[in-house]
Amino acid sequence: MSAILPPTERLWYKHPIDRVEGTWIAIALTWCLIMFFMMIGWHIWGKQNLSTETYRTTPEQFTTKAQAVVDKWTVRTETDQNIPVVAPPPGSDVYLVARLWSFWPILELEKDKTYRLHLTSLDYNHGFSLQPVNINIQIVPGFEHVVTVTPNQSGTYSIVCNEYCGIGHHQMVGRLYVK
Ligand code: CUA
């Protein structure tokens, strides 16, 4: 038989399986299953995947809630754009708005306290990349992502947009303080 001509017995699945072939199929299947259950295990024990809740929202709804928190808990403003620095009480809901090309407001959280961080975008897809700890999440317009966070190290963190969002993408950075 040559590779150019069609095989004489066309129904390949009616041929008996060679032992070597069967062994490889078994190895491949076992490995597939290991990899599949690793995904679940990694989520539970790997401490790398974020567990988020996601709800539908609109820019108006989200802005109203974010504005209320900003109005109540702003402690000072920073930068020449007077971005409010918001220090909400531990355990509360904190809001972060992403839009072309900024994050608003600046959050100031307390170390070892838990917060529910709500994220949305008012326009296009943005990214929330928390540096230097390298936590990543996409911020999708129309959706409210809620991440339960307990910062365990004090310091100044940068929030970097890591989804390309236009001409000002490289300038889209925010700040987060942990005291
Ligand atoms: Cu926002 Cu890139």
CSV table of C-alpha atoms and ligand atoms in Angstrom, one decimal:
chain,number,residue,atom,x,y,z
A,1,MET,CA,0.0,0.0,0.0
A,2,SER,CA,1.3,3.4,-0.8
A,3,ALA,CA,0.4,6.7,0.9
A,4,ILE,CA,-0.8,8.1,-2.4
A,5,LEU,CA,-3.4,5.4,-3.1
A,6,PRO,CA,-6.4,5.0,-0.8
A,7,PRO,CA,-6.1,2.1,1.6
A,8,THR,CA,-7.7,-1.2,0.5
A,9,GLU,CA,-9.7,-1.5,3.7
A,10,ARG,CA,-11.3,2.0,4.0
A,11,LEU,CA,-13.1,1.6,7.3
A,12,TRP,CA,-10.1,2.2,9.7
A,13,TYR,CA,-12.3,1.9,12.7
A,14,LYS,CA,-13.0,-1.7,11.9
A,15,HIS,CA,-9.3,-2.6,12.1
A,16,PRO,CA,-8.3,-4.3,15.4
A,17,ILE,CA,-6.4,-1.9,17.7
A,18,ASP,CA,-2.7,-2.6,18.1
A,19,ARG,CA,-1.5,-3.0,21.7
A,20,VAL,CA,0.9,-0.1,21.4
A,21,GLU,CA,-1.9,2.1,19.9
A,22,GLY,CA,-4.2,1.1,22.7
A,23,THR,CA,-1.6,1.8,25.3
A,24,TRP,CA,-1.0,5.3,23.9
A,25,ILE,CA,-4.8,6.0,23.8
A,26,ALA,CA,-5.0,4.9,27.5
A,27,ILE,CA,-2.0,7.1,28.5
A,28,ALA,CA,-3.4,10.1,26.6
A,29,LEU,CA,-6.9,9.7,28.1
A,30,THR,CA,-5.5,9.4,31.6
A,31,TRP,CA,-3.4,12.5,31.1
A,32,CYS,CA,-6.4,14.4,29.8
A,33,LEU,CA,-8.3,13.5,33.0
A,34,ILE,CA,-5.4,14.5,35.2
A,35,MET,CA,-5.2,17.8,33.5
A,36,PHE,CA,-8.9,18.3,33.7
A,37,PHE,CA,-9.1,17.7,37.5
A,38,MET,CA,-6.0,19.8,38.0
A,39,MET,CA,-8.0,22.8,36.7
A,40,ILE,CA,-10.4,22.3,39.6
A,41,GLY,CA,-7.7,21.5,42.1
A,42,TRP,CA,-5.7,24.5,41.1
A,43,HIS,CA,-8.7,26.8,41.6
A,44,ILE,CA,-9.1,25.5,45.1
A,45,TRP,CA,-5.5,25.0,46.3
A,46,GLY,CA,-3.4,27.1,43.8
A,47,LYS,CA,-4.4,30.4,45.3
A,48,GLN,CA,-4.1,32.1,41.9
A,49,ASN,CA,-7.5,32.2,40.4
A,50,LEU,CA,-9.8,34.9,41.6
A,51,SER,CA,-13.3,33.9,42.7
A,52,THR,CA,-15.5,36.7,41.5
A,53,GLU,CA,-19.2,37.3,41.5
A,54,THR,CA,-20.6,39.0,38.5
A,55,TYR,CA,-23.8,40.9,38.1
A,56,ARG,CA,-25.4,43.0,35.3
A,57,THR,CA,-25.2,46.7,35.8
A,58,THR,CA,-25.4,50.0,33.9
A,59,PRO,CA,-23.0,53.0,34.1
A,60,GLU,CA,-25.8,55.0,35.8
A,61,GLN,CA,-26.5,52.4,38.5
A,62,PHE,CA,-22.8,51.8,39.2
A,63,THR,CA,-21.9,55.5,39.2
A,64,THR,CA,-24.6,56.2,41.7
A,65,LYS,CA,-23.3,53.6,44.2
A,66,ALA,CA,-19.7,54.6,43.6
A,67,GLN,CA,-20.5,58.3,44.1
A,68,ALA,CA,-22.3,57.6,47.4
A,69,VAL,CA,-19.2,55.9,48.8
A,70,VAL,CA,-16.9,58.6,47.5
A,71,ASP,CA,-19.2,61.3,49.0
A,72,LYS,CA,-19.2,59.6,52.4
A,73,TRP,CA,-15.6,58.4,52.8
A,74,THR,CA,-13.3,60.7,50.9
A,75,VAL,CA,-10.4,61.7,53.2
A,76,ARG,CA,-8.4,63.9,50.8
A,77,THR,CA,-7.7,64.4,47.1
A,78,GLU,CA,-4.5,63.7,45.2
A,79,THR,CA,-2.9,64.5,41.8
A,80,ASP,CA,-3.6,67.7,39.8
A,81,GLN,CA,-6.9,66.1,38.7
A,82,ASN,CA,-8.1,66.1,42.4
A,83,ILE,CA,-8.9,62.4,42.4
A,84,PRO,CA,-10.6,61.6,45.7
A,85,VAL,CA,-8.9,59.2,48.1
A,86,VAL,CA,-11.6,57.1,49.6
A,87,ALA,CA,-11.1,55.2,52.9
A,88,PRO,CA,-14.3,53.2,53.5
A,89,PRO,CA,-14.7,51.2,56.8
A,90,PRO,CA,-13.4,47.6,56.9
A,91,GLY,CA,-16.0,45.1,55.7
A,92,SER,CA,-17.7,47.5,53.4
A,93,ASP,CA,-18.4,47.6,49.7
A,94,VAL,CA,-15.8,49.7,47.8
A,95,TYR,CA,-16.2,50.8,44.2
A,96,LEU,CA,-13.7,51.3,41.4
A,97,VAL,CA,-14.7,52.8,38.1
A,98,ALA,CA,-12.6,52.2,35.0
A,99,ARG,CA,-13.1,54.4,31.9
A,100,LEU,CA,-11.1,56.1,29.1
A,101,TRP,CA,-8.4,56.5,30.5
A,102,SER,CA,-8.4,56.4,34.3
A,103,PHE,CA,-9.4,54.6,37.4
A,104,TRP,CA,-11.6,56.4,39.9
A,105,PRO,CA,-11.3,56.9,42.8
A,106,ILE,CA,-8.1,56.1,44.7
A,107,LEU,CA,-8.9,53.5,47.4
A,108,GLU,CA,-7.2,53.4,50.8
A,109,LEU,CA,-7.8,50.0,52.5
A,110,GLU,CA,-6.7,48.7,55.8
A,111,LYS,CA,-4.3,45.7,56.1
A,112,ASP,CA,-5.8,42.4,57.1
A,113,LYS,CA,-9.4,43.7,56.7
A,114,THR,CA,-11.8,42.3,54.2
A,115,TYR,CA,-13.6,44.4,51.6
A,116,ARG,CA,-15.9,43.7,48.7
A,117,LEU,CA,-14.4,45.4,45.7
A,118,HIS,CA,-16.8,46.2,42.9
A,119,LEU,CA,-15.5,46.9,39.5
A,120,THR,CA,-17.0,48.1,36.3
A,121,SER,CA,-16.2,49.9,33.1
A,122,LEU,CA,-18.2,52.8,31.9
A,123,ASP,CA,-17.2,52.4,28.2
A,124,TYR,CA,-15.0,49.7,26.8
A,125,ASN,CA,-13.1,46.6,28.0
A,126,HIS,CA,-10.4,47.5,30.5
A,127,GLY,CA,-8.1,45.5,32.6
A,128,PHE,CA,-7.5,45.5,36.3
A,129,SER,CA,-3.9,44.5,36.9
A,130,LEU,CA,-2.7,45.0,40.5
A,131,GLN,CA,1.0,45.5,40.7
A,132,PRO,CA,3.4,44.3,42.0
A,133,VAL,CA,1.2,41.4,43.3
A,134,ASN,CA,0.0,40.6,39.7
A,135,ILE,CA,-3.6,40.1,40.3
A,136,ASN,CA,-5.5,40.3,37.0
A,137,ILE,CA,-9.1,40.6,36.0
A,138,GLN,CA,-10.9,42.0,33.0
A,139,ILE,CA,-13.3,44.8,33.6
A,140,VAL,CA,-16.2,44.5,31.2
A,141,PRO,CA,-18.8,47.2,30.5
A,142,GLY,CA,-22.3,46.3,31.6
A,143,PHE,CA,-21.1,43.9,34.3
A,144,GLU,CA,-20.3,44.5,37.9
A,145,HIS,CA,-17.5,42.2,39.1
A,146,VAL,CA,-17.3,41.8,42.8
A,147,VAL,CA,-14.0,40.5,44.3
A,148,THR,CA,-13.7,39.8,48.0
A,149,VAL,CA,-10.2,41.1,49.0
A,150,THR,CA,-8.2,41.0,52.2
A,151,PRO,CA,-5.0,42.9,51.6
A,152,ASN,CA,-2.2,41.3,53.6
A,153,GLN,CA,0.7,43.7,52.9
A,154,SER,CA,0.7,47.4,53.4
A,155,GLY,CA,2.0,49.7,50.7
A,156,THR,CA,1.2,51.6,47.6
A,157,TYR,CA,-0.1,49.5,44.7
A,158,SER,CA,-0.5,50.4,41.1
A,159,ILE,CA,-3.6,49.5,39.1
A,160,VAL,CA,-2.6,49.1,35.4
A,161,CYS,CA,-5.0,48.7,32.6
A,162,ASN,CA,-3.9,45.6,30.7
A,163,GLU,CA,-6.6,45.4,28.0
A,164,TYR,CA,-5.8,47.6,25.0
A,165,CYS,CA,-8.4,50.4,25.1
A,166,GLY,CA,-7.2,53.0,22.7
A,167,ILE,CA,-4.8,55.9,22.3
A,168,GLY,CA,-4.5,56.6,26.1
A,169,HIS,CA,-4.2,53.0,27.2
A,170,HIS,CA,-0.6,53.3,28.3
A,171,GLN,CA,-1.6,56.2,30.6
A,172,MET,CA,-4.4,54.4,32.2
A,173,VAL,CA,-3.0,53.7,35.7
A,174,GLY,CA,-4.6,54.0,39.1
A,175,ARG,CA,-3.5,53.7,42.7
A,176,LEU,CA,-4.4,51.8,45.8
A,177,TYR,CA,-3.1,52.3,49.3
A,178,VAL,CA,-3.0,49.7,52.0
A,179,LYS,CA,-2.4,51.1,55.4
B,1,CUA,CU1,-8.1,50.9,29.7
B,1,CUA,CU2,-6.3,49.9,28.4
